[in-house]
Short mmCIF file of C-alpha atoms in Angstrom, two decimals:
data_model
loop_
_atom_site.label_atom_id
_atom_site.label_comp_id
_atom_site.label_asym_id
_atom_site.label_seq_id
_atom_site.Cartn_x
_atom_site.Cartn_y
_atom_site.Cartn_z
CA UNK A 1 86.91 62.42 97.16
CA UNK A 2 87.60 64.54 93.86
CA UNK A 3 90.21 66.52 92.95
CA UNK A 4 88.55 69.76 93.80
CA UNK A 5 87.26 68.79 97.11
CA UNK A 6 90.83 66.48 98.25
CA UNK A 7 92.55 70.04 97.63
CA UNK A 8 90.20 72.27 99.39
CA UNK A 9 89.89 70.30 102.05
CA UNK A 10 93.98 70.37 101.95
CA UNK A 11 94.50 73.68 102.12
CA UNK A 12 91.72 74.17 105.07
CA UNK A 13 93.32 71.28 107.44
CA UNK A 14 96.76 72.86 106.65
CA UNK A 15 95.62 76.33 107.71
CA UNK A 16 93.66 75.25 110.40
CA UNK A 17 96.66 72.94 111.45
CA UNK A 18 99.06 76.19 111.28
CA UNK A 19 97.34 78.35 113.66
CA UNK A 20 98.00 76.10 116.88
CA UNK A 21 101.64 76.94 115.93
CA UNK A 22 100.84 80.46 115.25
CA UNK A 23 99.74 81.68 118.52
CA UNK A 24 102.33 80.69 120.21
CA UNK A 25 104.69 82.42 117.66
CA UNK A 26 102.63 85.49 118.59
CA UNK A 27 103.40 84.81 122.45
CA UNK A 28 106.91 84.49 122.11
CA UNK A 29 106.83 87.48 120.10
CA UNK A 30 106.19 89.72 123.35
CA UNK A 31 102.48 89.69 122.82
CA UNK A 32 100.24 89.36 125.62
CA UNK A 33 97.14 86.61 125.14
CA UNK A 34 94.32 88.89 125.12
CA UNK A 35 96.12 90.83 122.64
CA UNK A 36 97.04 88.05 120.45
CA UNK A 37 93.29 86.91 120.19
CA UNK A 38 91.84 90.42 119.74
CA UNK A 39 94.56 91.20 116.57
CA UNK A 40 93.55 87.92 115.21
CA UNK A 41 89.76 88.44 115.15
CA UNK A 42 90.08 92.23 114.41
CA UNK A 43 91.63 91.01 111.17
CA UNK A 44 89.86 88.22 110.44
CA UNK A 45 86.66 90.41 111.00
CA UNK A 46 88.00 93.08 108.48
CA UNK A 47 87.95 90.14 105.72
CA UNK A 48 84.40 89.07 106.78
CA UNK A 49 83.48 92.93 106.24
CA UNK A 50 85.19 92.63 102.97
CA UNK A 51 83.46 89.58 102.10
CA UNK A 52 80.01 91.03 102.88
CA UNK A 53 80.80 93.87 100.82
CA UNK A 54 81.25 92.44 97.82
CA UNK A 55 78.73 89.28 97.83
CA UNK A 56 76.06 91.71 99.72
CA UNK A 57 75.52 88.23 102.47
CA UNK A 58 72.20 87.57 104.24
CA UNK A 59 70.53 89.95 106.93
CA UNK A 60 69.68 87.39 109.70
CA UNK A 61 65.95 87.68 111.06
CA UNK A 62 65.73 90.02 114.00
CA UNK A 63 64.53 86.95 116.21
CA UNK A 64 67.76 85.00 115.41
CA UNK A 65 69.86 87.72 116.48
CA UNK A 66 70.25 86.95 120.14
CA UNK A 67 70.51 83.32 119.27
CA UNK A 68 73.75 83.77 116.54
CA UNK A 69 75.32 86.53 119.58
CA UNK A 70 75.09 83.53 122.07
CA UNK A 71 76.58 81.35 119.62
CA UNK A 72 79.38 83.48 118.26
CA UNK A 73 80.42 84.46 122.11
CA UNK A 74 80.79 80.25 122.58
CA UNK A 75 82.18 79.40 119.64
CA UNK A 76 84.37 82.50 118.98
CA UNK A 77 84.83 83.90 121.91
CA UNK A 78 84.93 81.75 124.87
CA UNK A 79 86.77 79.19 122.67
CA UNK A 80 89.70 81.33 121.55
CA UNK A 81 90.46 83.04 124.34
CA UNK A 82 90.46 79.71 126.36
CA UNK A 83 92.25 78.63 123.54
CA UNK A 84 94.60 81.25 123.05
CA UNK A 85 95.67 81.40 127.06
CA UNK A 86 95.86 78.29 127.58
CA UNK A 87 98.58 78.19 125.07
CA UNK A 88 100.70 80.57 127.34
CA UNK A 89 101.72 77.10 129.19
CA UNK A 90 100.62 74.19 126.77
CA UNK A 91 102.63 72.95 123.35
CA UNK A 92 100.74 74.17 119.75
CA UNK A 93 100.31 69.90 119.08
CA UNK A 94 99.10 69.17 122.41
CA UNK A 95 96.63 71.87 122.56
CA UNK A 96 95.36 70.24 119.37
CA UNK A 97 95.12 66.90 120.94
CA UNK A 98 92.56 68.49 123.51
CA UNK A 99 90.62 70.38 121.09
CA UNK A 100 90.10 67.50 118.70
CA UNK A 101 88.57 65.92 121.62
CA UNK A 102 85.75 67.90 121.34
CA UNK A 103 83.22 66.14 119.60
CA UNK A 104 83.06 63.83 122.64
CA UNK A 105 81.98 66.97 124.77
CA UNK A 106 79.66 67.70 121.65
CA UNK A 107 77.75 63.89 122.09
CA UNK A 108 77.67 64.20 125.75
CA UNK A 109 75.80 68.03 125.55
CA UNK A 110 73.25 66.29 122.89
CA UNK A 111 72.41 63.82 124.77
CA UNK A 112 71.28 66.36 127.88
CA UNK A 113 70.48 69.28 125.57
CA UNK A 114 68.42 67.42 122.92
CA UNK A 115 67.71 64.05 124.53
CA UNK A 116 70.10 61.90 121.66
CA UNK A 117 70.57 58.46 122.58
CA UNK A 118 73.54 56.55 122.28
CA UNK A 119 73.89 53.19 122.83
CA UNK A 120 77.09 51.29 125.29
CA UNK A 121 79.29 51.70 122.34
CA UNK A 122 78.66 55.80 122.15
CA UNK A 123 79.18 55.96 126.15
CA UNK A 124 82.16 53.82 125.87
CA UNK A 125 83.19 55.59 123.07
CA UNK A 126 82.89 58.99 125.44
CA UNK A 127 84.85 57.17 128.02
CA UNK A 128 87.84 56.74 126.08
CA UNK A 129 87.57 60.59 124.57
CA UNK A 130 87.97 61.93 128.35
CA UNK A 131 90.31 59.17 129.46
CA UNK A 132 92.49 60.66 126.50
CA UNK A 133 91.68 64.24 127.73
CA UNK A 134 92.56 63.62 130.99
CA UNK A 135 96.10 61.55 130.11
CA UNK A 136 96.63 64.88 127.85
CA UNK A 137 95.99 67.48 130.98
CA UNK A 138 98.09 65.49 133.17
CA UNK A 139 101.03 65.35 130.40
CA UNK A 140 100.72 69.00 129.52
CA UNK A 141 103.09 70.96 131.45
CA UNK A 142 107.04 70.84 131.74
CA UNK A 143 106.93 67.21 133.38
CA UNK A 144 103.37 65.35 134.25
CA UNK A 145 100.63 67.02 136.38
CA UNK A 146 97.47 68.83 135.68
CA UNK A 147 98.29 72.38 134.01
CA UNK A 148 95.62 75.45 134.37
CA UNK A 149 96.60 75.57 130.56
CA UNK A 150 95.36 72.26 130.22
CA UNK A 151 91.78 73.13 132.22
CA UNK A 152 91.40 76.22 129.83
CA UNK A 153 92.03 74.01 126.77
CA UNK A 154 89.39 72.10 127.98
CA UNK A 155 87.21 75.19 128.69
CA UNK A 156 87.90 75.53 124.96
CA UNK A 157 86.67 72.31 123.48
CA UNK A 158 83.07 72.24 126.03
CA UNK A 159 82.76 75.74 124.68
CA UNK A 160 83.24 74.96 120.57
CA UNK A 161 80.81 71.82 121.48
CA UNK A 162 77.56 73.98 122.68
CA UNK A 163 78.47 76.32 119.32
CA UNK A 164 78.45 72.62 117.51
CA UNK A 165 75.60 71.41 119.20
CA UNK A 166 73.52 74.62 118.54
CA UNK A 167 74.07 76.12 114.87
CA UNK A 168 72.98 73.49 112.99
CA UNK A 169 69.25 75.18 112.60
CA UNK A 170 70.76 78.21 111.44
CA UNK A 171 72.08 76.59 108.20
CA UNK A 172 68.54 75.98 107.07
CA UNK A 173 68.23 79.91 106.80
CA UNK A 174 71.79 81.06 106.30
CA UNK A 175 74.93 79.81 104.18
CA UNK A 176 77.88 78.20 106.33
CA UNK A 177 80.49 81.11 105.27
CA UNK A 178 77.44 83.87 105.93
CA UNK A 179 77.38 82.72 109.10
CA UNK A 180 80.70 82.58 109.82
CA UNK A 181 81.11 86.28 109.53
CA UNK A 182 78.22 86.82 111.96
CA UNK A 183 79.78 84.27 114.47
CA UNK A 184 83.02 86.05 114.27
CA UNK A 185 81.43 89.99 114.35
CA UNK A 186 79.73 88.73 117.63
CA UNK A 187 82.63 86.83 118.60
CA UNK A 188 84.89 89.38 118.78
CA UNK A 189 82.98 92.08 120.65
CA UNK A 190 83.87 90.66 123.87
CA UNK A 191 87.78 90.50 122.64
CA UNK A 192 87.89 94.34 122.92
CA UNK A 193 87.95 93.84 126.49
CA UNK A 194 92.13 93.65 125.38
CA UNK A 195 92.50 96.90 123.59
CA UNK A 196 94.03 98.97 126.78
CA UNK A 197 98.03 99.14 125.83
CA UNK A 198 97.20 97.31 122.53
CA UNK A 199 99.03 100.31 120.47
CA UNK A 200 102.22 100.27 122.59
CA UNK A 201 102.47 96.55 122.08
CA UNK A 202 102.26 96.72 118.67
CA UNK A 203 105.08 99.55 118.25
CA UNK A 204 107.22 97.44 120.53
CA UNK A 205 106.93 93.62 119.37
CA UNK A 206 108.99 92.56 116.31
CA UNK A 207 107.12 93.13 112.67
CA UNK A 208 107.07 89.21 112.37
CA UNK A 209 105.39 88.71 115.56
CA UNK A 210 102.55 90.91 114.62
CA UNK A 211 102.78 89.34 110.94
CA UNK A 212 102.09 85.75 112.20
CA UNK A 213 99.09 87.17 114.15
CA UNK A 214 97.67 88.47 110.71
CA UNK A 215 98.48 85.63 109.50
CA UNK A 216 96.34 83.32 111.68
CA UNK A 217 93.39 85.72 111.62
CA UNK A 218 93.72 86.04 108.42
CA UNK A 219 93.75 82.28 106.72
CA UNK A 220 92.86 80.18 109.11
CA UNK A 221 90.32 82.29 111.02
CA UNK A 222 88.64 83.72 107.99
CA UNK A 223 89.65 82.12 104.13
CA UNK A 224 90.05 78.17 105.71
CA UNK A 225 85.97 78.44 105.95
CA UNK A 226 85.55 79.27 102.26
CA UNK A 227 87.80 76.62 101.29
CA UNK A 228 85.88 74.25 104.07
CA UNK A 229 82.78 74.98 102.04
CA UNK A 230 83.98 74.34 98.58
CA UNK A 231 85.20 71.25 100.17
CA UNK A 232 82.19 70.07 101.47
CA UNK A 233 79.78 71.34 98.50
CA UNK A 234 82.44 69.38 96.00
CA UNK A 235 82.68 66.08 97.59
CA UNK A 236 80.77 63.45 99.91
CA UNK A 237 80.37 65.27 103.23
CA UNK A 238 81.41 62.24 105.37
CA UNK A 239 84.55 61.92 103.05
CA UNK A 240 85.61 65.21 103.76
CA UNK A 241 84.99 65.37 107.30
CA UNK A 242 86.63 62.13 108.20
CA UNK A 243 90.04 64.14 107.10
CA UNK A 244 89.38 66.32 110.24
CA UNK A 245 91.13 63.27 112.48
CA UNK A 246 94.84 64.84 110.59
CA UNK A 247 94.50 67.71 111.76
CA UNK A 248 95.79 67.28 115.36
CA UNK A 249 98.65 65.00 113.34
CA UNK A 250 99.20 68.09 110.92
CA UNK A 251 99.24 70.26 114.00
CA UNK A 252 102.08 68.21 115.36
CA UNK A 253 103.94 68.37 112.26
CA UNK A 254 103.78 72.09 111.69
CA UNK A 255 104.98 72.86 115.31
CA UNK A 256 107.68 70.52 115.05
CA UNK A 257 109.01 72.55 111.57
CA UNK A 258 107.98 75.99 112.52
CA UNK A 259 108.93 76.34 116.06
CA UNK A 260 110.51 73.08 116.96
CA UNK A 261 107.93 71.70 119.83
CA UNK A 262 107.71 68.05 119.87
CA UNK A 263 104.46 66.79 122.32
CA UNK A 264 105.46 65.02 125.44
CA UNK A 265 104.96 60.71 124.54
CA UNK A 266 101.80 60.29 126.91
CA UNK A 267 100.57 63.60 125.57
CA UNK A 268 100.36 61.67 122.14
CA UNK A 269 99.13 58.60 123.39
CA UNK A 270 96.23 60.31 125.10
CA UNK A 271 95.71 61.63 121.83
CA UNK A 272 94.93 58.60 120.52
CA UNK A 273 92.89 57.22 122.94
CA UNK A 274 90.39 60.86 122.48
CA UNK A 275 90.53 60.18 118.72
CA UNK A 276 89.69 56.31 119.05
CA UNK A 277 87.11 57.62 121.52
CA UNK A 278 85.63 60.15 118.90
CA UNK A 279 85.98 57.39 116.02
CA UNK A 280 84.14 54.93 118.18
CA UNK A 281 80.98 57.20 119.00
CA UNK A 282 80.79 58.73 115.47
CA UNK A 283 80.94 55.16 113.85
CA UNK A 284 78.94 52.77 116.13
CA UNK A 285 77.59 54.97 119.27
CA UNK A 286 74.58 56.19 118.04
CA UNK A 287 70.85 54.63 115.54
CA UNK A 288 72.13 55.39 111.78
CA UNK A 289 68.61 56.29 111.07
CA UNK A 290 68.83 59.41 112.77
CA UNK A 291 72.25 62.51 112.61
CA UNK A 292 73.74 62.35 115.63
CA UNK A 293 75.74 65.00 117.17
CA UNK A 294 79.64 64.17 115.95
CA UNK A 295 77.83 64.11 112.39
CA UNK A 296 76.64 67.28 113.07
CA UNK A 297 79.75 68.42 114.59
CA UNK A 298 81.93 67.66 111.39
CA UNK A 299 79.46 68.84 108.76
CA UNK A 300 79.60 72.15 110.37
CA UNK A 301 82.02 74.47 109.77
CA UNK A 302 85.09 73.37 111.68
CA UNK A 303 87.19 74.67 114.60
CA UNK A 304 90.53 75.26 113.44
CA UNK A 305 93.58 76.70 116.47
#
């Protein structure tokens, strides 16, 4: 990896890293979920308006309207709201151990959705990714049981998988970061669902709570994807994407200094059986003559907290 792409790719797992963290900085702050998600995409749509503005992006075709609204209400919006309530109950670096679980949900969908094959090393491979899930849920909560955190978490990562699964034909028409700001526009209609009482909240939470929010809608829900891009367009795709298995350990490390949340011990070791799970299908579950759906799932643009 050069220079260019080993720091853009940097900066993008350390934003992406910080947001797990941030939310739950937000919900400490006095800020209900619902509001916490719809300040975060409300700002990180404003940049995507600024962004079109000035480069002018794509119009998509009126017949792939319908198809980027679907996708942008999985990948946006049913994934961070799961995402964001089931942080109410569930550490920042735990709720990235179940989300970086998701391109096992992603193989499973392709093989159902678009008839991919994987061979006894892919389903084993799947085996171990929601063995580690399920050690994760059960580890989740004060001491060990099953959390409803932990099941929206989940919610979370099945959702981000279809949006995986699904965009790739759109970046044969469309740049990555166009679509992006589509994805989130569509994304966050269904967010304003929250707005009742979201002006009081605001006048009564501290400044920094309603900072960090920015913040999080703001880097790592809007700039990370530019620097993803340069990232990718600068060095070997599969280099770049293998440094996507740091970012739960970067998610760990950033909660631990910003807010002081250490995982539980099986939470991390189901961690590593989901990674070993995802390593296992990506590398030896599926024909190298033909992309298979954790490729595709780490050449897109990536789900960050």
């Amino acid at each position: 990896m050069n220079v260019k792409a080993m720091v853009a790719a940097s900066v993008t797992l350390l934003l992406w890293s910080s947001a797990f963290a941030g939310i739950r900085v937000g919900l400490a702050a006095g800020y209900t979920a619902g509001h916490v998600v719809l300040i975060r995409f409300l700002s990180a749509s404003a940049v995507f308006a600024i962004y079109a503005a000035v480069r002018r992006i794509a119009v998509p075709r009126l017949r792939d309207i319908p198809f980027i609204a679907v996708l942008g209400f999985s990948g946006i919006s049913v994934y961070h709201i799961a995402l964001t309530f089931g942080e109410r109950t569930v550490q920042a670096g735990t709720a990235s151990l179940i989300i970086a679980s998701a391109p096992a949900f992603t193989a499973l969908i392709a093989v159902f959705a678009l008839s991919e094959r994987l061979n006894r090393f892919g389903w084993l491979g799947i085996g171990l990714g929601f063995g580690g899930v399920a050690v994760i849920a059960f580890a989740s909560g004060h001491s060990p049981s099953f959390t409803y955190g932990a099941m929206l978490l989940v919610l979370a990562a099945v959702g981000t998988s279809f949006f995986f699964v699904y965009q790739k034909a759109l970046y044969t028409r469309y740049s990555p970061i166009d679509m992006s700001a589509y994805f989130t526009w569509f994304g966050t209609i269904p967010m304003l669902w929250f707005t009742p009482g979201l002006i009081h909240q605001i006048a009564r939470v501290p400044v920094s709570g309603t900072l960090t929010i920015l913040y999080i809608g703001v880097f790592p829900a809007a700039i990370a994807y530019g620097a993803w891009a340069i990232a990718l367009s600068a060095g070997r795709a599969g280099v770049v994407t293998s440094a996507l298995y740091l970012e739960p350990v970067l998610a760990i490390v950033v909660a631990w200094i910003w807010i002081g949340e250490v995982p539980h011990l099986i939470s991390i070791l189901g961690g590593a059986l989901a990674t070993a799970g995802v390593i296992v299908t990506s590398l030896w579950g599926h024909d190298k003559t033909v992309p298979n759906a954790v490729t595709v799932y780490a050449e897109a643009p990536s789900q960050e907290g």
